[in-house]
């Protein structure tokens, strides 16, 4: 008779220790591709699960690896959309069809994190926004962000510096103390 390990309160199991700290990953995906956040995040986690047996490294390396997978899926999605032709639709037809607002997006923007992500993505260039989100929400280091984005460390530092300076200007303009 094989005994299973008894869980110790407050001590995560091996599977929890790999997934629990990464619950903040979906906001990154949601910030970069709000309409496709759930699908991309689900696909990313499936790819992580499929490749977990090959992964070696610590928590920080795991975090960087998971973000790299999510980012590559987002890039693939953008490329496939760029190749796909769409027919333009008159906005009046959409309003007449109903469902004017996006409930999920409205709920996110009413929350603190949603507001911050909205501020970041609407005020910064895509590269600056991605750097800030990966560094702050993803809690990744400069080296990991550089590897994920395929840029040099110095470029990441400059993007982050300019992004934070721009956010400070925006927040001062809104009467918010940074």
Tab-separated table of N, CA and C in Angstrom:
chain	number	residue	atom	x	y	z
A	1	UNK	N	0.837	-1.174	0.000
A	1	UNK	CA	0.000	0.000	0.000
A	1	UNK	C	0.881	1.235	0.000
A	2	UNK	N	0.693	2.087	-0.976
A	2	UNK	CA	1.499	3.284	-1.139
A	2	UNK	C	0.831	4.442	-0.431
A	3	UNK	N	1.599	5.146	0.354
A	3	UNK	CA	1.002	6.286	1.044
A	3	UNK	C	1.282	7.548	0.250
A	4	UNK	N	0.272	8.381	0.146
A	4	UNK	CA	0.465	9.646	-0.563
A	4	UNK	C	0.926	10.683	0.442
A	5	UNK	N	1.731	11.647	-0.009
A	5	UNK	CA	2.224	12.662	0.909
A	5	UNK	C	1.070	13.484	1.468
A	6	UNK	N	1.181	13.779	2.743
A	6	UNK	CA	0.159	14.578	3.413
A	6	UNK	C	0.485	16.046	3.180
A	7	UNK	N	-0.471	16.815	2.642
A	7	UNK	CA	-0.189	18.225	2.394
A	7	UNK	C	0.014	18.987	3.693
A	8	UNK	N	1.011	19.839	3.698
A	8	UNK	CA	1.284	20.679	4.856
A	8	UNK	C	0.621	22.025	4.627
A	9	UNK	N	-0.198	22.494	5.583
A	9	UNK	CA	-0.862	23.783	5.393
A	9	UNK	C	0.161	24.896	5.163
A	10	UNK	N	-0.110	25.716	4.151
A	10	UNK	CA	0.762	26.852	3.859
A	10	UNK	C	1.948	26.522	2.982
A	11	UNK	N	2.180	25.238	2.699
A	11	UNK	CA	3.298	24.834	1.852
A	11	UNK	C	2.713	24.311	0.546
A	12	UNK	N	3.014	24.985	-0.574
A	12	UNK	CA	2.424	24.558	-1.841
A	12	UNK	C	3.001	23.235	-2.309
A	13	UNK	N	2.160	22.452	-2.997
A	13	UNK	CA	2.648	21.219	-3.597
A	13	UNK	C	3.537	21.584	-4.772
A	14	UNK	N	4.212	20.593	-5.346
A	14	UNK	CA	5.126	20.898	-6.447
A	14	UNK	C	4.388	21.495	-7.634
A	15	UNK	N	3.174	21.012	-7.918
A	15	UNK	CA	2.437	21.588	-9.049
A	15	UNK	C	1.931	22.982	-8.720
A	16	UNK	N	1.516	23.227	-7.474
A	16	UNK	CA	1.052	24.562	-7.088
A	16	UNK	C	2.183	25.562	-7.119
A	17	UNK	N	3.385	25.140	-6.718
A	17	UNK	CA	4.498	26.085	-6.664
A	17	UNK	C	4.874	26.567	-8.057
A	18	UNK	N	4.575	25.769	-9.073
A	18	UNK	CA	4.898	26.202	-10.438
A	18	UNK	C	3.795	27.057	-11.038
A	19	UNK	N	2.548	26.889	-10.593
A	19	UNK	CA	1.468	27.643	-11.224
A	19	UNK	C	0.931	28.766	-10.366
A	20	UNK	N	0.953	28.640	-9.068
A	20	UNK	CA	0.349	29.641	-8.181
A	20	UNK	C	0.893	31.049	-8.378
A	21	UNK	N	2.214	31.278	-8.470
A	21	UNK	CA	2.702	32.645	-8.595
A	21	UNK	C	2.382	33.271	-9.945
A	22	UNK	N	1.854	32.500	-10.871
A	22	UNK	CA	1.693	32.995	-12.230
A	22	UNK	C	0.257	33.367	-12.546
A	23	UNK	N	-0.560	33.556	-11.524
A	23	UNK	CA	-1.937	33.955	-11.760
A	23	UNK	C	-2.016	35.357	-12.336
A	24	UNK	N	-0.901	36.120	-12.285
A	24	UNK	CA	-0.897	37.469	-12.849
A	24	UNK	C	-0.576	37.454	-14.337
A	25	UNK	N	-0.293	36.287	-14.911
A	25	UNK	CA	0.056	36.233	-16.324
A	25	UNK	C	-1.075	36.691	-17.246
A	26	UNK	N	-2.351	36.279	-17.037
A	26	UNK	CA	-3.395	36.712	-17.953
A	26	UNK	C	-3.528	38.228	-18.133
A	27	UNK	N	-3.295	39.091	-17.125
A	27	UNK	CA	-3.373	40.527	-17.415
A	27	UNK	C	-2.410	40.959	-18.509
A	28	UNK	N	-1.245	40.329	-18.603
A	28	UNK	CA	-0.316	40.656	-19.687
A	28	UNK	C	-0.976	40.359	-21.024
A	29	UNK	N	-1.533	39.176	-21.145
A	29	UNK	CA	-2.181	38.788	-22.391
A	29	UNK	C	-3.365	39.705	-22.652
A	30	UNK	N	-4.145	39.998	-21.619
A	30	UNK	CA	-5.302	40.872	-21.769
A	30	UNK	C	-4.925	42.282	-22.152
A	31	UNK	N	-3.780	42.729	-21.703
A	31	UNK	CA	-3.347	44.084	-22.035
A	31	UNK	C	-2.885	44.179	-23.473
A	32	UNK	N	-2.243	43.147	-23.956
A	32	UNK	CA	-1.692	43.186	-25.302
A	32	UNK	C	-2.749	42.814	-26.343
A	33	UNK	N	-3.634	41.887	-26.011
A	33	UNK	CA	-4.694	41.458	-26.935
A	33	UNK	C	-5.987	41.257	-26.159
A	34	UNK	N	-6.662	42.349	-25.761
A	34	UNK	CA	-7.827	42.234	-24.886
A	34	UNK	C	-8.925	41.325	-25.429
A	35	UNK	N	-9.188	41.384	-26.720
A	35	UNK	CA	-10.286	40.602	-27.281
A	35	UNK	C	-9.992	39.104	-27.279
A	36	UNK	N	-8.732	38.740	-27.267
A	36	UNK	CA	-8.350	37.335	-27.375
A	36	UNK	C	-7.665	36.810	-26.122
A	37	UNK	N	-7.776	37.528	-25.025
A	37	UNK	CA	-7.022	37.194	-23.819
A	37	UNK	C	-7.267	35.767	-23.345
A	38	UNK	N	-8.532	35.367	-23.238
A	38	UNK	CA	-8.830	34.031	-22.713
A	38	UNK	C	-8.283	32.933	-23.621
A	39	UNK	N	-8.494	33.081	-24.926
A	39	UNK	CA	-8.032	32.050	-25.859
A	39	UNK	C	-6.514	31.929	-25.856
A	40	UNK	N	-5.832	33.069	-25.914
A	40	UNK	CA	-4.369	33.041	-25.947
A	40	UNK	C	-3.822	32.510	-24.629
A	41	UNK	N	-4.396	32.950	-23.502
A	41	UNK	CA	-3.926	32.467	-22.198
A	41	UNK	C	-4.141	30.960	-22.073
A	42	UNK	N	-5.298	30.475	-22.525
A	42	UNK	CA	-5.571	29.033	-22.457
A	42	UNK	C	-4.583	28.252	-23.323
A	43	UNK	N	-4.354	28.744	-24.541
A	43	UNK	CA	-3.386	28.073	-25.418
A	43	UNK	C	-1.984	28.104	-24.824
A	44	UNK	N	-1.637	29.240	-24.208
A	44	UNK	CA	-0.310	29.351	-23.595
A	44	UNK	C	-0.161	28.342	-22.465
A	45	UNK	N	-1.179	28.232	-21.614
A	45	UNK	CA	-1.089	27.277	-20.501
A	45	UNK	C	-1.054	25.837	-21.011
A	46	UNK	N	-1.763	25.558	-22.106
A	46	UNK	CA	-1.682	24.212	-22.689
A	46	UNK	C	-0.270	23.922	-23.182
A	47	UNK	N	0.338	24.901	-23.850
A	47	UNK	CA	1.714	24.721	-24.318
A	47	UNK	C	2.681	24.565	-23.148
A	48	UNK	N	2.450	25.321	-22.078
A	48	UNK	CA	3.285	25.189	-20.879
A	48	UNK	C	3.137	23.780	-20.314
A	49	UNK	N	1.896	23.302	-20.216
A	49	UNK	CA	1.661	21.960	-19.668
A	49	UNK	C	2.314	20.890	-20.541
A	50	UNK	N	2.218	21.059	-21.852
A	50	UNK	CA	2.826	20.075	-22.762
A	50	UNK	C	4.347	20.053	-22.653
A	51	UNK	N	4.948	21.202	-22.422
A	51	UNK	CA	6.403	21.281	-22.389
A	51	UNK	C	7.007	21.233	-21.008
A	52	UNK	N	6.182	21.094	-19.984
A	52	UNK	CA	6.665	21.138	-18.605
A	52	UNK	C	7.707	20.062	-18.310
A	53	UNK	N	7.565	18.898	-18.921
A	53	UNK	CA	8.525	17.816	-18.657
A	53	UNK	C	9.922	18.145	-19.197
A	54	UNK	N	10.004	19.074	-20.166
A	54	UNK	CA	11.300	19.462	-20.721
A	54	UNK	C	11.904	20.670	-20.010
A	55	UNK	N	11.110	21.356	-19.202
A	55	UNK	CA	11.571	22.590	-18.569
A	55	UNK	C	12.533	22.295	-17.423
A	56	UNK	N	13.603	23.072	-17.385
A	56	UNK	CA	14.546	23.018	-16.267
A	56	UNK	C	14.853	24.445	-15.863
A	57	UNK	N	14.825	24.708	-14.587
A	57	UNK	CA	15.152	26.051	-14.124
A	57	UNK	C	14.368	26.414	-12.881
A	58	UNK	N	14.611	27.639	-12.429
A	58	UNK	CA	13.955	28.116	-11.217
A	58	UNK	C	12.658	28.838	-11.572
A	59	UNK	N	12.044	29.431	-10.553
A	59	UNK	CA	10.762	30.107	-10.740
A	59	UNK	C	10.865	31.260	-11.732
A	60	UNK	N	11.929	32.032	-11.651
A	60	UNK	CA	12.105	33.178	-12.553
A	60	UNK	C	12.242	32.701	-14.000
A	61	UNK	N	12.977	31.623	-14.208
A	61	UNK	CA	13.123	31.068	-15.555
A	61	UNK	C	11.780	30.532	-16.061
A	62	UNK	N	11.002	29.925	-15.164
A	62	UNK	CA	9.681	29.427	-15.539
A	62	UNK	C	8.774	30.574	-15.958
A	63	UNK	N	8.811	31.649	-15.193
A	63	UNK	CA	7.996	32.826	-15.486
A	63	UNK	C	8.360	33.387	-16.866
A	64	UNK	N	9.650	33.517	-17.127
A	64	UNK	CA	10.111	34.032	-18.419
A	64	UNK	C	9.701	33.087	-19.550
A	65	UNK	N	9.813	31.799	-19.323
A	65	UNK	CA	9.444	30.799	-20.319
A	65	UNK	C	7.951	30.895	-20.637
A	66	UNK	N	7.120	31.009	-19.597
A	66	UNK	CA	5.670	31.103	-19.802
A	66	UNK	C	5.305	32.377	-20.567
A	67	UNK	N	5.935	33.502	-20.223
A	67	UNK	CA	5.663	34.745	-20.943
A	67	UNK	C	6.132	34.660	-22.391
A	68	UNK	N	7.241	33.979	-22.628
A	68	UNK	CA	7.734	33.811	-23.995
A	68	UNK	C	6.727	33.030	-24.826
A	69	UNK	N	6.183	31.978	-24.259
A	69	UNK	CA	5.173	31.183	-24.964
A	69	UNK	C	3.959	32.047	-25.284
A	70	UNK	N	3.468	32.804	-24.299
A	70	UNK	CA	2.297	33.664	-24.518
A	70	UNK	C	2.585	34.713	-25.585
A	71	UNK	N	3.752	35.303	-25.532
A	71	UNK	CA	4.103	36.345	-26.508
A	71	UNK	C	4.173	35.767	-27.921
A	72	UNK	N	4.755	34.591	-28.062
A	72	UNK	CA	4.846	33.976	-29.393
A	72	UNK	C	3.459	33.629	-29.939
A	73	UNK	N	2.572	33.180	-29.066
A	73	UNK	CA	1.207	32.908	-29.509
A	73	UNK	C	0.514	34.190	-29.961
A	74	UNK	N	0.748	35.288	-29.236
A	74	UNK	CA	0.174	36.573	-29.639
A	74	UNK	C	0.708	37.024	-30.994
A	75	UNK	N	2.015	36.871	-31.198
A	75	UNK	CA	2.601	37.246	-32.487
A	75	UNK	C	2.035	36.390	-33.615
A	76	UNK	N	1.869	35.090	-33.363
A	76	UNK	CA	1.269	34.207	-34.365
A	76	UNK	C	-0.158	34.645	-34.688
A	77	UNK	N	-0.917	35.011	-33.661
A	77	UNK	CA	-2.291	35.466	-33.852
A	77	UNK	C	-2.325	36.739	-34.699
A	78	UNK	N	-1.437	37.672	-34.400
A	78	UNK	CA	-1.379	38.920	-35.175
A	78	UNK	C	-1.016	38.652	-36.629
A	79	UNK	N	-0.056	37.754	-36.854
A	79	UNK	CA	0.335	37.436	-38.229
A	79	UNK	C	-0.822	36.789	-38.992
A	80	UNK	N	-1.529	35.876	-38.341
A	80	UNK	CA	-2.640	35.214	-39.032
A	80	UNK	C	-3.762	36.202	-39.326
A	81	UNK	N	-4.000	37.136	-38.432
A	81	UNK	CA	-5.030	38.155	-38.667
A	81	UNK	C	-4.626	39.101	-39.789
A	82	UNK	N	-3.340	39.399	-39.880
A	82	UNK	CA	-2.872	40.299	-40.937
A	82	UNK	C	-3.072	39.660	-42.311
A	83	UNK	N	-2.973	38.338	-42.379
A	83	UNK	CA	-3.158	37.633	-43.648
A	83	UNK	C	-4.635	37.451	-43.994
A	84	UNK	N	-5.484	37.456	-42.975
A	84	UNK	CA	-6.908	37.211	-43.172
A	84	UNK	C	-7.594	38.490	-43.661
A	85	UNK	N	-8.334	38.365	-44.708
A	85	UNK	CA	-9.071	39.523	-45.220
A	85	UNK	C	-10.409	39.625	-44.484
A	86	UNK	N	-10.817	40.851	-44.225
A	86	UNK	CA	-12.111	41.073	-43.583
A	86	UNK	C	-12.894	42.101	-44.385
A	87	UNK	N	-14.190	42.029	-44.272
A	87	UNK	CA	-15.047	43.001	-44.941
A	87	UNK	C	-15.415	44.091	-43.946
A	88	UNK	N	-15.248	45.353	-44.336
A	88	UNK	CA	-15.607	46.431	-43.420
A	88	UNK	C	-17.117	46.462	-43.177
A	89	UNK	N	-17.488	46.815	-41.956
A	89	UNK	CA	-18.888	46.900	-41.565
A	89	UNK	C	-19.153	48.316	-41.075
A	90	UNK	N	-20.280	48.862	-41.476
A	90	UNK	CA	-20.663	50.196	-41.038
A	90	UNK	C	-20.947	50.168	-39.534
A	91	UNK	N	-20.362	51.091	-38.746
A	91	UNK	CA	-20.606	51.110	-37.300
A	91	UNK	C	-22.083	51.220	-36.942
A	92	UNK	N	-22.869	51.875	-37.789
A	92	UNK	CA	-24.307	51.989	-37.535
A	92	UNK	C	-24.984	50.631	-37.499
A	93	UNK	N	-24.531	49.714	-38.352
A	93	UNK	CA	-25.090	48.362	-38.361
A	93	UNK	C	-24.782	47.630	-37.060
A	94	UNK	N	-23.594	47.838	-36.534
A	94	UNK	CA	-23.222	47.183	-35.279
A	94	UNK	C	-24.064	47.700	-34.120
A	95	UNK	N	-24.271	49.009	-34.063
A	95	UNK	CA	-25.082	49.598	-32.993
A	95	UNK	C	-26.509	49.102	-33.102
A	96	UNK	N	-27.032	49.029	-34.324
A	96	UNK	CA	-28.399	48.559	-34.528
A	96	UNK	C	-28.554	47.097	-34.114
A	97	UNK	N	-27.482	46.323	-34.241
A	97	UNK	CA	-27.533	44.910	-33.873
A	97	UNK	C	-27.562	44.711	-32.361
A	98	UNK	N	-27.232	45.746	-31.598
A	98	UNK	CA	-27.257	45.641	-30.140
A	98	UNK	C	-25.895	45.316	-29.582
A	99	UNK	N	-25.811	45.282	-28.270
A	99	UNK	CA	-24.552	44.969	-27.611
A	99	UNK	C	-23.498	46.018	-27.873
A	100	UNK	N	-23.794	47.268	-27.521
A	100	UNK	CA	-22.888	48.374	-27.810
A	100	UNK	C	-21.578	48.243	-27.058
A	101	UNK	N	-21.609	47.850	-25.802
A	101	UNK	CA	-20.403	47.813	-24.982
A	101	UNK	C	-19.864	46.415	-24.766
A	102	UNK	N	-18.612	46.352	-24.396
A	102	UNK	CA	-17.960	45.098	-24.057
A	102	UNK	C	-17.960	44.998	-22.538
A	103	UNK	N	-18.820	44.154	-21.988
A	103	UNK	CA	-19.005	44.064	-20.545
A	103	UNK	C	-17.709	43.681	-19.847
A	104	UNK	N	-16.990	42.723	-20.395
A	104	UNK	CA	-15.738	42.276	-19.776
A	104	UNK	C	-14.732	43.417	-19.709
A	105	UNK	N	-14.590	44.137	-20.814
A	105	UNK	CA	-13.635	45.241	-20.845
A	105	UNK	C	-14.043	46.353	-19.880
A	106	UNK	N	-15.342	46.648	-19.808
A	106	UNK	CA	-15.819	47.684	-18.886
A	106	UNK	C	-15.567	47.284	-17.435
A	107	UNK	N	-15.751	46.010	-17.122
A	107	UNK	CA	-15.506	45.550	-15.753
A	107	UNK	C	-14.029	45.658	-15.403
A	108	UNK	N	-13.162	45.284	-16.347
A	108	UNK	CA	-11.723	45.374	-16.091
A	108	UNK	C	-11.263	46.809	-15.896
A	109	UNK	N	-11.779	47.714	-16.725
A	109	UNK	CA	-11.324	49.097	-16.605
A	109	UNK	C	-11.834	49.756	-15.337
A	110	UNK	N	-12.877	49.196	-14.731
A	110	UNK	CA	-13.362	49.777	-13.483
A	110	UNK	C	-12.514	49.327	-12.289
A	111	UNK	N	-11.724	48.326	-12.481
A	111	UNK	CA	-10.847	47.839	-11.417
A	111	UNK	C	-9.497	48.537	-11.490
A	112	UNK	N	-8.760	48.519	-10.407
A	112	UNK	CA	-7.457	49.180	-10.361
A	112	UNK	C	-6.482	48.656	-11.395
A	113	UNK	N	-6.341	47.358	-11.486
A	113	UNK	CA	-5.409	46.781	-12.446
A	113	UNK	C	-5.865	47.064	-13.866
A	114	UNK	N	-7.154	46.940	-14.091
A	114	UNK	CA	-7.691	47.237	-15.413
A	114	UNK	C	-7.438	48.679	-15.811
A	115	UNK	N	-7.620	49.584	-14.853
A	115	UNK	CA	-7.366	50.999	-15.126
A	115	UNK	C	-5.895	51.215	-15.449
A	116	UNK	N	-5.016	50.586	-14.682
A	116	UNK	CA	-3.576	50.751	-14.905
A	116	UNK	C	-3.172	50.196	-16.272
A	117	UNK	N	-3.671	49.028	-16.611
A	117	UNK	CA	-3.339	48.431	-17.901
A	117	UNK	C	-3.881	49.295	-19.033
A	118	UNK	N	-5.089	49.800	-18.865
A	118	UNK	CA	-5.666	50.688	-19.880
A	118	UNK	C	-4.808	51.941	-20.043
A	119	UNK	N	-4.394	52.511	-18.927
A	119	UNK	CA	-3.551	53.706	-18.967
A	119	UNK	C	-2.234	53.404	-19.686
A	120	UNK	N	-1.642	52.275	-19.361
A	120	UNK	CA	-0.362	51.888	-19.970
A	120	UNK	C	-0.512	51.683	-21.471
A	121	UNK	N	-1.516	50.908	-21.872
A	121	UNK	CA	-1.656	50.589	-23.295
A	121	UNK	C	-2.151	51.764	-24.124
A	122	UNK	N	-2.889	52.678	-23.508
A	122	UNK	CA	-3.394	53.817	-24.283
A	122	UNK	C	-2.414	54.984	-24.315
A	123	UNK	N	-1.472	55.028	-23.381
A	123	UNK	CA	-0.552	56.167	-23.292
A	123	UNK	C	0.824	55.890	-23.880
A	124	UNK	N	1.159	54.636	-24.051
A	124	UNK	CA	2.518	54.280	-24.458
A	124	UNK	C	2.528	53.583	-25.810
A	125	UNK	N	3.705	53.560	-26.418
A	125	UNK	CA	3.866	52.789	-27.652
A	125	UNK	C	3.729	51.304	-27.302
A	126	UNK	N	3.434	50.448	-28.279
A	126	UNK	CA	3.295	49.018	-27.976
A	126	UNK	C	4.535	48.419	-27.296
A	127	UNK	N	5.735	48.781	-27.749
A	127	UNK	CA	6.951	48.246	-27.126
A	127	UNK	C	7.105	48.743	-25.694
A	128	UNK	N	6.845	50.027	-25.468
A	128	UNK	CA	6.945	50.574	-24.108
A	128	UNK	C	5.935	49.896	-23.190
A	129	UNK	N	4.704	49.729	-23.670
A	129	UNK	CA	3.666	49.090	-22.861
A	129	UNK	C	4.054	47.657	-22.523
A	130	UNK	N	4.575	46.939	-23.494
A	130	UNK	CA	4.962	45.548	-23.258
A	130	UNK	C	6.081	45.457	-22.225
A	131	UNK	N	7.057	46.358	-22.310
A	131	UNK	CA	8.158	46.358	-21.341
A	131	UNK	C	7.626	46.626	-19.938
A	132	UNK	N	6.782	47.638	-19.776
A	132	UNK	CA	6.255	47.974	-18.445
A	132	UNK	C	5.421	46.823	-17.894
A	133	UNK	N	4.590	46.226	-18.729
A	133	UNK	CA	3.742	45.124	-18.263
A	133	UNK	C	4.587	43.915	-17.874
A	134	UNK	N	5.575	43.572	-18.684
A	134	UNK	CA	6.427	42.429	-18.347
A	134	UNK	C	7.257	42.694	-17.097
A	135	UNK	N	7.768	43.911	-16.961
A	135	UNK	CA	8.621	44.229	-15.805
A	135	UNK	C	7.798	44.351	-14.522
A	136	UNK	N	6.629	45.003	-14.589
A	136	UNK	CA	5.855	45.274	-13.379
A	136	UNK	C	4.885	44.141	-13.067
A	137	UNK	N	3.994	43.816	-13.997
A	137	UNK	CA	3.010	42.763	-13.742
A	137	UNK	C	3.668	41.393	-13.773
A	138	UNK	N	4.530	41.188	-14.756
A	138	UNK	CA	5.209	39.898	-14.873
A	138	UNK	C	6.352	39.716	-13.905
A	139	UNK	N	6.809	40.806	-13.297
A	139	UNK	CA	7.909	40.785	-12.334
A	139	UNK	C	9.151	40.113	-12.924
A	140	UNK	N	9.422	40.430	-14.189
A	140	UNK	CA	10.586	39.860	-14.852
A	140	UNK	C	11.731	40.854	-14.840
A	141	UNK	N	12.938	40.338	-14.877
A	141	UNK	CA	14.124	41.177	-14.920
A	141	UNK	C	14.389	41.679	-16.332
A	142	UNK	N	15.326	42.605	-16.431
A	142	UNK	CA	15.668	43.196	-17.724
A	142	UNK	C	16.146	42.114	-18.693
A	143	UNK	N	16.969	41.188	-18.215
A	143	UNK	CA	17.484	40.132	-19.095
A	143	UNK	C	16.361	39.256	-19.652
A	144	UNK	N	15.396	38.893	-18.790
A	144	UNK	CA	14.286	38.053	-19.251
A	144	UNK	C	13.420	38.794	-20.268
A	145	UNK	N	13.139	40.067	-19.996
A	145	UNK	CA	12.318	40.851	-20.921
A	145	UNK	C	13.044	41.015	-22.257
A	146	UNK	N	14.344	41.253	-22.203
A	146	UNK	CA	15.130	41.385	-23.437
A	146	UNK	C	15.058	40.097	-24.256
A	147	UNK	N	15.169	38.954	-23.584
A	147	UNK	CA	15.103	37.669	-24.293
A	147	UNK	C	13.715	37.438	-24.884
A	148	UNK	N	12.671	37.756	-24.128
A	148	UNK	CA	11.303	37.556	-24.601
A	148	UNK	C	11.014	38.428	-25.816
A	149	UNK	N	11.432	39.693	-25.750
A	149	UNK	CA	11.118	40.639	-26.823
A	149	UNK	C	12.134	40.616	-27.961
A	150	UNK	N	13.246	39.912	-27.763
A	150	UNK	CA	14.268	39.850	-28.802
A	150	UNK	C	14.990	41.173	-28.991
A	151	UNK	N	15.206	41.882	-27.891
A	151	UNK	CA	15.887	43.183	-27.931
A	151	UNK	C	17.065	43.159	-26.967
A	152	UNK	N	17.958	44.153	-27.100
A	152	UNK	CA	19.111	44.258	-26.208
A	152	UNK	C	18.687	44.822	-24.857
A	153	UNK	N	19.501	44.529	-23.824
A	153	UNK	CA	19.230	45.023	-22.462
A	153	UNK	C	19.108	46.539	-22.441
A	154	UNK	N	20.030	47.218	-23.123
A	154	UNK	CA	20.013	48.677	-23.142
A	154	UNK	C	18.727	49.225	-23.744
A	155	UNK	N	18.241	48.564	-24.775
A	155	UNK	CA	16.993	48.989	-25.408
A	155	UNK	C	15.830	48.849	-24.433
A	156	UNK	N	15.809	47.756	-23.684
A	156	UNK	CA	14.747	47.536	-22.695
A	156	UNK	C	14.796	48.623	-21.629
A	157	UNK	N	15.987	48.938	-21.148
A	157	UNK	CA	16.127	49.981	-20.123
A	157	UNK	C	15.658	51.344	-20.638
A	158	UNK	N	16.022	51.677	-21.874
A	158	UNK	CA	15.600	52.959	-22.454
A	158	UNK	C	14.081	52.986	-22.627
A	159	UNK	N	13.510	51.898	-23.151
A	159	UNK	CA	12.059	51.828	-23.310
A	159	UNK	C	11.351	51.995	-21.968
A	160	UNK	N	11.871	51.329	-20.931
A	160	UNK	CA	11.252	51.428	-19.613
A	160	UNK	C	11.371	52.852	-19.064
A	161	UNK	N	12.531	53.451	-19.194
A	161	UNK	CA	12.739	54.809	-18.683
A	161	UNK	C	11.789	55.792	-19.370
A	162	UNK	N	11.712	55.725	-20.680
A	162	UNK	CA	10.828	56.630	-21.426
A	162	UNK	C	9.361	56.370	-21.092
A	163	UNK	N	9.012	55.101	-20.927
A	163	UNK	CA	7.628	54.757	-20.594
A	163	UNK	C	7.244	55.307	-19.227
A	164	UNK	N	8.110	55.130	-18.246
A	164	UNK	CA	7.801	55.616	-16.902
A	164	UNK	C	7.740	57.139	-16.862
A	165	UNK	N	8.614	57.793	-17.617
A	165	UNK	CA	8.577	59.255	-17.683
A	165	UNK	C	7.262	59.711	-18.323
A	166	UNK	N	6.836	59.042	-19.381
A	166	UNK	CA	5.577	59.388	-20.051
A	166	UNK	C	4.389	59.141	-19.132
A	167	UNK	N	4.388	58.022	-18.418
A	167	UNK	CA	3.293	57.735	-17.487
A	167	UNK	C	3.223	58.781	-16.381
A	168	UNK	N	4.370	59.230	-15.894
A	168	UNK	CA	4.387	60.280	-14.866
A	168	UNK	C	3.748	61.556	-15.407
A	169	UNK	N	4.045	61.906	-16.656
A	169	UNK	CA	3.440	63.094	-17.266
A	169	UNK	C	1.926	62.936	-17.386
A	170	UNK	N	1.487	61.771	-17.818
A	170	UNK	CA	0.055	61.517	-17.977
A	170	UNK	C	-0.644	61.587	-16.629
A	171	UNK	N	-0.051	60.963	-15.617
A	171	UNK	CA	-0.668	60.956	-14.289
A	171	UNK	C	-0.715	62.354	-13.685
A	172	UNK	N	0.307	63.153	-13.894
A	172	UNK	CA	0.293	64.528	-13.393
A	172	UNK	C	-0.782	65.336	-14.100
A	173	UNK	N	-0.990	65.084	-15.374
A	173	UNK	CA	-2.032	65.771	-16.135
A	173	UNK	C	-3.424	65.413	-15.659
A	174	UNK	N	-3.580	64.201	-15.098
A	174	UNK	CA	-4.876	63.762	-14.580
A	174	UNK	C	-5.039	64.098	-13.106
A	175	UNK	N	-4.037	64.730	-12.521
A	175	UNK	CA	-4.130	65.083	-11.109
A	175	UNK	C	-3.902	63.917	-10.171
A	176	UNK	N	-3.224	62.881	-10.651
A	176	UNK	CA	-2.921	61.708	-9.837
A	176	UNK	C	-1.461	61.774	-9.457
A	177	UNK	N	-1.154	61.543	-8.195
A	177	UNK	CA	0.232	61.552	-7.747
A	177	UNK	C	0.851	60.199	-8.051
A	178	UNK	N	1.934	60.174	-8.873
A	178	UNK	CA	2.558	58.889	-9.209
A	178	UNK	C	3.263	58.270	-8.023
